[in-house]
mmCIF file of C-alpha atoms and ligand atoms in Angstrom:
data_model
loop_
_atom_site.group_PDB
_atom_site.id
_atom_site.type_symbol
_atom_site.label_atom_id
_atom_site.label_comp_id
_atom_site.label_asym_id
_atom_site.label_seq_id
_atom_site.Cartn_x
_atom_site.Cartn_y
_atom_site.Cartn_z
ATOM 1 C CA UNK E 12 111.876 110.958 125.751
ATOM 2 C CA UNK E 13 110.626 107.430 126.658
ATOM 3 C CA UNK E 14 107.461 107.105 124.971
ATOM 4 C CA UNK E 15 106.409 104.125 127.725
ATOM 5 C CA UNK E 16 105.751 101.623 124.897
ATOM 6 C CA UNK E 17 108.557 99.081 126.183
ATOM 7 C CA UNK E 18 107.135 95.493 126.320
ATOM 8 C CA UNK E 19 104.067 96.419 124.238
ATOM 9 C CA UNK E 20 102.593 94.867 120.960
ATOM 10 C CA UNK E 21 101.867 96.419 117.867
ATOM 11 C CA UNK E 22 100.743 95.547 114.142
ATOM 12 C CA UNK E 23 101.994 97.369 111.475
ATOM 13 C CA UNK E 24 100.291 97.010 107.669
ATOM 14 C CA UNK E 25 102.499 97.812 104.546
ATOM 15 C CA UNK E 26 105.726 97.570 106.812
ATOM 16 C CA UNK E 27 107.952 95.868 104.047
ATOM 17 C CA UNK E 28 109.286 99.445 102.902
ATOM 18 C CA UNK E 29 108.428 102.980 103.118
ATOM 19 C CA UNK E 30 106.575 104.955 105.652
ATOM 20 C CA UNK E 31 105.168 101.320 106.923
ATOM 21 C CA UNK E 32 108.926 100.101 107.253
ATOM 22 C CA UNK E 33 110.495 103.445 109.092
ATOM 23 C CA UNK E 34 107.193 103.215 111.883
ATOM 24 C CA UNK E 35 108.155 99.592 112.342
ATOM 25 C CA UNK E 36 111.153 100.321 112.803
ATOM 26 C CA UNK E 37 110.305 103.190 115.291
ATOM 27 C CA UNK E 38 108.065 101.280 117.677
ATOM 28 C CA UNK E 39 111.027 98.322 117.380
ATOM 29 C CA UNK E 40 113.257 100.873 118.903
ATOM 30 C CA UNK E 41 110.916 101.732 121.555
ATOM 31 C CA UNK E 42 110.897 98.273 122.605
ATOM 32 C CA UNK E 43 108.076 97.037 121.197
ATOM 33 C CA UNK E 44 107.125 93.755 119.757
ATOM 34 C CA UNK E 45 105.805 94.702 116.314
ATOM 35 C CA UNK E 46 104.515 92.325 113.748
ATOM 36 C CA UNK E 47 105.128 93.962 110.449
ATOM 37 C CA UNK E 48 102.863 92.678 107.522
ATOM 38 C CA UNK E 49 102.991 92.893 104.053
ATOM 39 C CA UNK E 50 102.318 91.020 100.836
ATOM 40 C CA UNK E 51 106.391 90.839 100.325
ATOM 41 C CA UNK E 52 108.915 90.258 103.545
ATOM 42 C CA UNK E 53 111.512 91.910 102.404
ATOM 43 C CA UNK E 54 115.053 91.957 104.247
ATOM 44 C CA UNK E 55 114.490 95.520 105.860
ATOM 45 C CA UNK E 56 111.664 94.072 107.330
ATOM 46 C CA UNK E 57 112.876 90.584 108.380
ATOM 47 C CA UNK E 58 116.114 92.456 109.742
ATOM 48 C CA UNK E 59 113.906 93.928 112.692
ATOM 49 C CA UNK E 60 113.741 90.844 114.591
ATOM 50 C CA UNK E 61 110.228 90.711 114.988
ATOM 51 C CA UNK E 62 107.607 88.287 113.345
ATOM 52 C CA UNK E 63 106.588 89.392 109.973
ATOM 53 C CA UNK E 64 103.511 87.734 107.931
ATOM 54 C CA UNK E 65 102.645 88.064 104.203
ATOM 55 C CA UNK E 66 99.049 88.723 103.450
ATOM 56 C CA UNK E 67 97.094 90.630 100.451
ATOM 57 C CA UNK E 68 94.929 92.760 102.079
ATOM 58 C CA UNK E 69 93.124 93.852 99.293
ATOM 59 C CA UNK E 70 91.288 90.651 99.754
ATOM 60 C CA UNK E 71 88.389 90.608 101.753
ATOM 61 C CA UNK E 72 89.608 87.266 104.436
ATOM 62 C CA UNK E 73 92.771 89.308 104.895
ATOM 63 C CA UNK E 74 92.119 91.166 108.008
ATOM 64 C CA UNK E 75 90.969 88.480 109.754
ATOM 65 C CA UNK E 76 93.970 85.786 108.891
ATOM 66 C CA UNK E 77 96.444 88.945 109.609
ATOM 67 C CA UNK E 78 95.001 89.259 112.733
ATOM 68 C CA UNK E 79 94.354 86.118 114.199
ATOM 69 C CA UNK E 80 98.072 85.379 113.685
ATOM 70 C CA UNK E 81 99.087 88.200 115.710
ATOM 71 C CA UNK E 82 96.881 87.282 118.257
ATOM 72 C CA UNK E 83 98.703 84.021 118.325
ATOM 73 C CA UNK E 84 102.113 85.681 118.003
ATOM 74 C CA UNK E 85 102.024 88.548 120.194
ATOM 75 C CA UNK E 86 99.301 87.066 122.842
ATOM 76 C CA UNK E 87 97.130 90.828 122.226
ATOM 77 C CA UNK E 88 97.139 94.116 120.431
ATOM 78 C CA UNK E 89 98.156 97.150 122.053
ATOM 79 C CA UNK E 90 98.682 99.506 119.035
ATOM 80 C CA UNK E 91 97.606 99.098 115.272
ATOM 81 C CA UNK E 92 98.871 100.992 112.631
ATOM 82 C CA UNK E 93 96.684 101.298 109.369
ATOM 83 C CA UNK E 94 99.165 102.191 107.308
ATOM 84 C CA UNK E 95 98.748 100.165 103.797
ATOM 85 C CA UNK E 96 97.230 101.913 101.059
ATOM 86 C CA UNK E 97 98.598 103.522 97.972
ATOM 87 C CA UNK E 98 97.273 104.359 94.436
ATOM 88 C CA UNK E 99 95.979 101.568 91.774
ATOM 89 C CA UNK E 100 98.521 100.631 89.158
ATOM 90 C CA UNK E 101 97.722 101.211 85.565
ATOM 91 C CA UNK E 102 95.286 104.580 86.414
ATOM 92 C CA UNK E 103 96.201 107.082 83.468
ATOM 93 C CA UNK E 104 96.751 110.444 85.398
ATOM 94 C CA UNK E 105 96.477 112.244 82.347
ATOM 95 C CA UNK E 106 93.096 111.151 81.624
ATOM 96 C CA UNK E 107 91.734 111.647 85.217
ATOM 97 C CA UNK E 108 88.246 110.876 86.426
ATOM 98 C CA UNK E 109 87.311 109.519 83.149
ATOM 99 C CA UNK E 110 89.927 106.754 83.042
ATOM 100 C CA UNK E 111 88.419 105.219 86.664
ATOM 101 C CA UNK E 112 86.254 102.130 85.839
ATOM 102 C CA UNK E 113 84.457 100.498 88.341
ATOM 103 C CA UNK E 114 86.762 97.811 88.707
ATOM 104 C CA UNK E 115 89.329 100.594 89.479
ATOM 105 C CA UNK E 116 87.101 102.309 92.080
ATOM 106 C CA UNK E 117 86.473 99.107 94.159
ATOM 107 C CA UNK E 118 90.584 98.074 93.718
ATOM 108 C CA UNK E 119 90.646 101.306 95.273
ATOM 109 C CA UNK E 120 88.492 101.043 98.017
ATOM 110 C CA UNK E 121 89.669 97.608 99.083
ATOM 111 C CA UNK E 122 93.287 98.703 99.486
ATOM 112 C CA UNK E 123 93.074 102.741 101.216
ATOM 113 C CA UNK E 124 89.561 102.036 103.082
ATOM 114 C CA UNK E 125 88.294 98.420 103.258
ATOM 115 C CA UNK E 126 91.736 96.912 104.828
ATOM 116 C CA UNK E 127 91.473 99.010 107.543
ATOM 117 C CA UNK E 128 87.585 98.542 108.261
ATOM 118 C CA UNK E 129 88.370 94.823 108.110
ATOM 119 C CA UNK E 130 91.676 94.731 110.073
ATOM 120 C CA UNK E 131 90.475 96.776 112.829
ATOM 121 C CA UNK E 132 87.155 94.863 113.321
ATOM 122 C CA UNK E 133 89.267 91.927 113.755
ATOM 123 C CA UNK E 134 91.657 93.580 116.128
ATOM 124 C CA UNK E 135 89.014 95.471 118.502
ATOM 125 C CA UNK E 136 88.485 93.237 120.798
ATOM 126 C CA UNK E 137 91.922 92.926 121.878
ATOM 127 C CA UNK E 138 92.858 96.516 121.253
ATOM 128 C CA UNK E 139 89.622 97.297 123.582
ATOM 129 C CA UNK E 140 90.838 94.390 126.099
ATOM 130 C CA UNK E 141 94.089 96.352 126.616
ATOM 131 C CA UNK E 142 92.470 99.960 125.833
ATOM 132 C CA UNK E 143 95.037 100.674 123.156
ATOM 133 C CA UNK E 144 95.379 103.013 120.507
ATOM 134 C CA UNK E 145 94.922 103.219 116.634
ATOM 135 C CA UNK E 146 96.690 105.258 114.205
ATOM 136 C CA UNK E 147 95.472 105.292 110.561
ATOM 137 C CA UNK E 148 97.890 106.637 107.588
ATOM 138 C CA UNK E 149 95.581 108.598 105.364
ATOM 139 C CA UNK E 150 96.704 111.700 102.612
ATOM 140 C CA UNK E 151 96.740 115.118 102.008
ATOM 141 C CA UNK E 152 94.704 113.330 98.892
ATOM 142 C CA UNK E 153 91.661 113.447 101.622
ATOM 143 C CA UNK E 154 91.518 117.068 102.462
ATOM 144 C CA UNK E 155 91.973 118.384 98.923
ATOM 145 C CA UNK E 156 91.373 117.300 95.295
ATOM 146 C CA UNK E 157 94.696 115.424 93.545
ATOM 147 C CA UNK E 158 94.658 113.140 91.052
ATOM 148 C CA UNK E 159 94.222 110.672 91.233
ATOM 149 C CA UNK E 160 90.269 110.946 92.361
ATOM 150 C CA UNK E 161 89.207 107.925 93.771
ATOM 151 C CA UNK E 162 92.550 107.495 96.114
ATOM 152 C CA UNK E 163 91.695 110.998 97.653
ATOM 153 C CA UNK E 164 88.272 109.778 98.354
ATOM 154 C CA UNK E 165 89.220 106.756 100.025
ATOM 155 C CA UNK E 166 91.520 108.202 102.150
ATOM 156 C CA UNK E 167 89.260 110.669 103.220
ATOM 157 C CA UNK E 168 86.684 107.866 104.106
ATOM 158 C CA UNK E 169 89.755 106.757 105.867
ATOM 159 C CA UNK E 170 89.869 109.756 107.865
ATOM 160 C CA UNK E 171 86.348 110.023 108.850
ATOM 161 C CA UNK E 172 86.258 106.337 110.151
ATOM 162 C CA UNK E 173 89.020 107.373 112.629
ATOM 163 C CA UNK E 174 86.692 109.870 113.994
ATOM 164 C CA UNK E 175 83.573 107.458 113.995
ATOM 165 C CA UNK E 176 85.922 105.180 115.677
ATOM 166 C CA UNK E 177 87.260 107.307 118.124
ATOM 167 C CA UNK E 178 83.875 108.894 119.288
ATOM 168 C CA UNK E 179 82.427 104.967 119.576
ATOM 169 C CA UNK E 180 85.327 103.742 121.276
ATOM 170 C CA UNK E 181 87.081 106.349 123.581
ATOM 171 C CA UNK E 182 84.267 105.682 126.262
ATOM 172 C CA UNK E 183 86.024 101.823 126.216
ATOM 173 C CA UNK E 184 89.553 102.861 126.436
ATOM 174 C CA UNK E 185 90.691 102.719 122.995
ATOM 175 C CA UNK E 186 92.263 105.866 121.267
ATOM 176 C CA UNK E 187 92.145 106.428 117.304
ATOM 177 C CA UNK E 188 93.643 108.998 115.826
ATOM 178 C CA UNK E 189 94.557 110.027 111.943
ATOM 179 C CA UNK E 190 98.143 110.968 110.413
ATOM 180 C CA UNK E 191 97.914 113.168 107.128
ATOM 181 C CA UNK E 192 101.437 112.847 105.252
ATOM 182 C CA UNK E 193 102.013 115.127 102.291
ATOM 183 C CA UNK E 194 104.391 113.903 99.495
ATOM 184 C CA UNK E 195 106.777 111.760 101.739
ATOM 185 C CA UNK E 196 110.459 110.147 99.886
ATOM 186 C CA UNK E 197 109.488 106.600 99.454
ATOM 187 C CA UNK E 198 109.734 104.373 96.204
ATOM 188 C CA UNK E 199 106.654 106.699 95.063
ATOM 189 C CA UNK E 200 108.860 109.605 94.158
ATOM 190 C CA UNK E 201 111.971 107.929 94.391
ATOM 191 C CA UNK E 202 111.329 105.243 91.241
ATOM 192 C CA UNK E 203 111.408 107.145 87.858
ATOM 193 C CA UNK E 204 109.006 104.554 86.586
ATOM 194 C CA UNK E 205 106.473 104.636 89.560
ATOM 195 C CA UNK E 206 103.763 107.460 90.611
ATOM 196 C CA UNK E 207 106.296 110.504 90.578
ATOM 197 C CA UNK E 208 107.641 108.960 86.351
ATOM 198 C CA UNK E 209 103.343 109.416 86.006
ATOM 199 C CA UNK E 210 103.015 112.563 87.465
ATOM 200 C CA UNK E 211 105.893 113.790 85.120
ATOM 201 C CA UNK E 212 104.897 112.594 81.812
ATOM 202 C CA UNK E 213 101.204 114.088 82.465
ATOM 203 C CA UNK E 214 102.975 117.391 83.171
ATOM 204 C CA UNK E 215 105.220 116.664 80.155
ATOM 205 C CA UNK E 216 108.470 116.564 81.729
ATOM 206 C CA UNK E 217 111.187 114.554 82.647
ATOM 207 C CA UNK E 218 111.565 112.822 86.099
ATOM 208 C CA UNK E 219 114.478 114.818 86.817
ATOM 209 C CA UNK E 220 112.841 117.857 86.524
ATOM 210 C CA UNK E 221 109.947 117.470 87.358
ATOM 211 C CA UNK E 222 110.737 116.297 90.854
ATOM 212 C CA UNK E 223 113.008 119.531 91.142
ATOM 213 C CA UNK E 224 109.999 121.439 90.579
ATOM 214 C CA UNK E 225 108.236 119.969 92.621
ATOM 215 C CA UNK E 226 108.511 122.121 96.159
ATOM 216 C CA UNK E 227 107.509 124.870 94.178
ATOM 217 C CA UNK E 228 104.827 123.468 91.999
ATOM 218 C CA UNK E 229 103.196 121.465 94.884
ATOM 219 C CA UNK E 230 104.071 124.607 97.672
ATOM 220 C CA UNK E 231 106.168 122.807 99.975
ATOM 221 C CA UNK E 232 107.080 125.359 102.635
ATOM 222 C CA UNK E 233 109.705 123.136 103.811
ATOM 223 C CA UNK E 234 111.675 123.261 100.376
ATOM 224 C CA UNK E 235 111.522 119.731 100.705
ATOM 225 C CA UNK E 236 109.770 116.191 100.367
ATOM 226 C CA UNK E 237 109.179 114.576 104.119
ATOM 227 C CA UNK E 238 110.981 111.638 105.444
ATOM 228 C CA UNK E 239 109.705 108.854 106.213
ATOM 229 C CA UNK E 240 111.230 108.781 110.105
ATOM 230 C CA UNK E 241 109.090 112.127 110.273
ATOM 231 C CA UNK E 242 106.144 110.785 109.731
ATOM 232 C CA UNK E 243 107.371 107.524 112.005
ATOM 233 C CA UNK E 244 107.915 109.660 114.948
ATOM 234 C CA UNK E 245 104.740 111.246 114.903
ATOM 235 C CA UNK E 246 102.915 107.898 114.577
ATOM 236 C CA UNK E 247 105.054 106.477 117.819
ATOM 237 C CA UNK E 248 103.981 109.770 120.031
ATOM 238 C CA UNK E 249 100.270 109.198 119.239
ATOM 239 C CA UNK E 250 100.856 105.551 120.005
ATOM 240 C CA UNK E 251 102.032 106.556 123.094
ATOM 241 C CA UNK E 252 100.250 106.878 126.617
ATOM 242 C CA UNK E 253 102.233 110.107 126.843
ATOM 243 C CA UNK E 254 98.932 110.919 124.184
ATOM 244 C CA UNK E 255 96.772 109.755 126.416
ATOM 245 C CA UNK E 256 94.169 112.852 125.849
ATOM 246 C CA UNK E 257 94.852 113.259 121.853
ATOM 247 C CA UNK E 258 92.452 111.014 120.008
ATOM 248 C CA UNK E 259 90.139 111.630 117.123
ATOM 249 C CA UNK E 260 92.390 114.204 115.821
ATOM 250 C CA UNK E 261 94.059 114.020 112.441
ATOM 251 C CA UNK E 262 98.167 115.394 112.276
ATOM 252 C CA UNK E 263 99.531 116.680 109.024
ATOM 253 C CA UNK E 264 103.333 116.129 108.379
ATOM 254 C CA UNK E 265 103.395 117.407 104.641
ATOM 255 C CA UNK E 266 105.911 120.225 104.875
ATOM 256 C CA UNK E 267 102.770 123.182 104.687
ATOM 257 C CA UNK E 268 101.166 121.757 101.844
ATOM 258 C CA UNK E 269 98.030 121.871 102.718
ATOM 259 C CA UNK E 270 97.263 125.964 102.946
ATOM 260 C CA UNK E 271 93.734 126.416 104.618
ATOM 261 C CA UNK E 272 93.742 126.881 108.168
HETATM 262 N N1 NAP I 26 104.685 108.481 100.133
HETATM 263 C C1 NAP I 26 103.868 109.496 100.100
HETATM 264 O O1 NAP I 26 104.166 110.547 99.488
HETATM 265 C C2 NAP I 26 102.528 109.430 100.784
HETATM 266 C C3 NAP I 26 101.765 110.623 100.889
HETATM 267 C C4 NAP I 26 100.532 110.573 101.523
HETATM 268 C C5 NAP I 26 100.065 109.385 102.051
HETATM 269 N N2 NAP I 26 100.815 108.260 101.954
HETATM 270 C C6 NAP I 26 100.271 107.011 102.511
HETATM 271 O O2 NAP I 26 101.196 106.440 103.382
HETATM 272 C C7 NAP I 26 101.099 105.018 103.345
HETATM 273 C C8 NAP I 26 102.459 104.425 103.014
HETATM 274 O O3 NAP I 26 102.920 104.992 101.789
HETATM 275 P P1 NAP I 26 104.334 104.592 101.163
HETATM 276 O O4 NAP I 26 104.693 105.669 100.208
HETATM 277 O O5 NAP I 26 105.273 104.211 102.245
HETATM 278 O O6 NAP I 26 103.899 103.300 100.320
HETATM 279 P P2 NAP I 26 104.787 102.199 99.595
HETATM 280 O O7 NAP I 26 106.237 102.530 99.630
HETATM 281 O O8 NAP I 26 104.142 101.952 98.267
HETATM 282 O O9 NAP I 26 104.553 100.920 100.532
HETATM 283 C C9 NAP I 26 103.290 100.336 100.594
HETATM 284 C C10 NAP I 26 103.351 99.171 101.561
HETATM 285 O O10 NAP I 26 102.087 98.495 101.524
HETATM 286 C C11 NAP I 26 102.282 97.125 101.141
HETATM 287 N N3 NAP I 26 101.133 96.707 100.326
HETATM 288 C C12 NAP I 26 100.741 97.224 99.138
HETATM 289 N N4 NAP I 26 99.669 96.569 98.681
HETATM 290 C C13 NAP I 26 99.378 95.620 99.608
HETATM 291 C C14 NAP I 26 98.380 94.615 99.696
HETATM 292 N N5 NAP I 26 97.465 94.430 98.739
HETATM 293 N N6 NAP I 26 98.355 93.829 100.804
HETATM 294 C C15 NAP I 26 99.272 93.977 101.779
HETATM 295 N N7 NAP I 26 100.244 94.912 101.742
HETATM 296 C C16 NAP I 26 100.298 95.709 100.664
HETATM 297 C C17 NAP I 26 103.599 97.131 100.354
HETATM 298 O O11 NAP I 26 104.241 95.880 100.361
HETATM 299 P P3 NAP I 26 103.949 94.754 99.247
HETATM 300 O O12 NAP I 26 103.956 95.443 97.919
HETATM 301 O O13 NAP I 26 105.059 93.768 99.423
HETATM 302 O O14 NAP I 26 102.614 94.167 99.593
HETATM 303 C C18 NAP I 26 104.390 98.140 101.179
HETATM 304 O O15 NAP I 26 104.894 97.535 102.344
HETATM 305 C C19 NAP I 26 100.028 104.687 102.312
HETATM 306 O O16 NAP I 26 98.784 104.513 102.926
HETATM 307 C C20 NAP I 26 99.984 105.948 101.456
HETATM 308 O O17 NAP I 26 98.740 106.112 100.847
HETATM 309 C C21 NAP I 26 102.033 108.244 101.337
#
């Protein structure tokens, strides 16, 4: 299927690995020029040809330096993909709610929510300019409670800005629509001394075991964890103008994780 995306731009946030890397790689494929950000360029990321720029975009000036150097590289922004986010290292999951100091919260905040609110104001006029489309990466975390709390919340403030965004702005052209992965095989699950290493010694297990359990503890219909290409593929079709009457809606690709209707 040609998604119609040849010759177009696109800007891609936490693209150095992961989910970020595979929808890179996607839109790449379609024939897209995509700048792929992150605070690392790593080799996968380099190794797509395109221009790639480091930025923390925890920190407030981020959006705006990320996206004033696309402008300059690309020339405008056809698609943006809000895909950065992830939980706060050093958050006990054992402890829960409890453990979550302010500092925590607003670490939080600045890295699932704020990016996006501050890379997308920067990138609106151009996006509107070319009436393009926005895709945000939010959670299952946003439609029902997980620890760890305050990443849930963000990403379901996440989700409600797409809406807001896409009632304000579909009268201009622009599109904005949300993309709810479940437990997806990145370096999250994949490193024994990452989230999935936290998740197992709170349920006092080992990582081996734990992540064998984990279809059938979490209720993955699918038997399985997603890949990331699944969740890339989605994001490309709602980039696409062949979506051209989908916006404000929010996609789950979590394997039936998610049980309510
Ligand atoms: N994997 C899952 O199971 C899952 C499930 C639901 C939702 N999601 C969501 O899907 C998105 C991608 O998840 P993932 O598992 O692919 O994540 P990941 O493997 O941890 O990758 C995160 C990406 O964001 C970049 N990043 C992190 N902090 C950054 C910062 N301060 N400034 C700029 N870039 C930063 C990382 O690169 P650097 O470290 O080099 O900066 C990396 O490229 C996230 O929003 C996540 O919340 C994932």
């Amino acid at each position: 299927m040609d998604l119609q995306l040849t010759g177009k731009t696109a800007v891609v946030t936490g693209a150095s690995r992961g989910i970020g890397l595979a929808i890179a790689e996607y839109l790449t494929s379609e024939g897209m020029r995509v700048l792929g950000t992150a605070r690392t360029v790593t080799p996968q990321l380099a190794a797509l040809g395109g221009p790639a720029f480091s930025v923390d975009l925890s920190r407030p000036d981020g959006g705006k330096r990320l996206v004033s150097h696309a402008l300059e590289e690309l020339g405008g922004i056809d698609v943006l993909i809000n895909n950065v986010g992830g939980g706060v290292e050093g958050v006990d999951l054992a402890e829960g709610f409890l453990s979550l100091d302010d500092a925590t919260w607003q670490r939080s905040l600045d890295i699932n929510l704020l990016s996006a609110v501050r890379v997308t104001r920067a990138a609106l006029p151009s996006i509107i300019e070319r009436r393009g489309a926005i895709v945000n990466i939010s959670s299952i975390g946003a439609r029902a409670s997980y620890h760890p709390v305050d990443y849930g919340v963000a990403k379901a403030g996440l989700t409600n800005l797409s809406k807001a965004l896409s009632e304000e702005f579909g009268p201009r052209g622009v599109r904005v629509n949300t993309v709810t992965p479940g437990p997806t095989l990145t370096q999250n699950w994949k490193d024994p001394e990452g989230y999935a290493g936290d998740l197992a010694k709170a349920a006092g297990l080992g990582y081996d075991e734990f992540m064998a359990r984990l279809p059938a503890t979490m209720g993955i219909s699918t038997g399985r964890l997603a890949e990331p290409a699944e969740v890339a593929a989605l994001v490309a079709f709602l980039a696409s103008p062949l979506a051209g009457s989908i916006t404000g809606a929010d996609y789950r690709v979590d394997g039936g994780v998610l049980k309510a209707v």
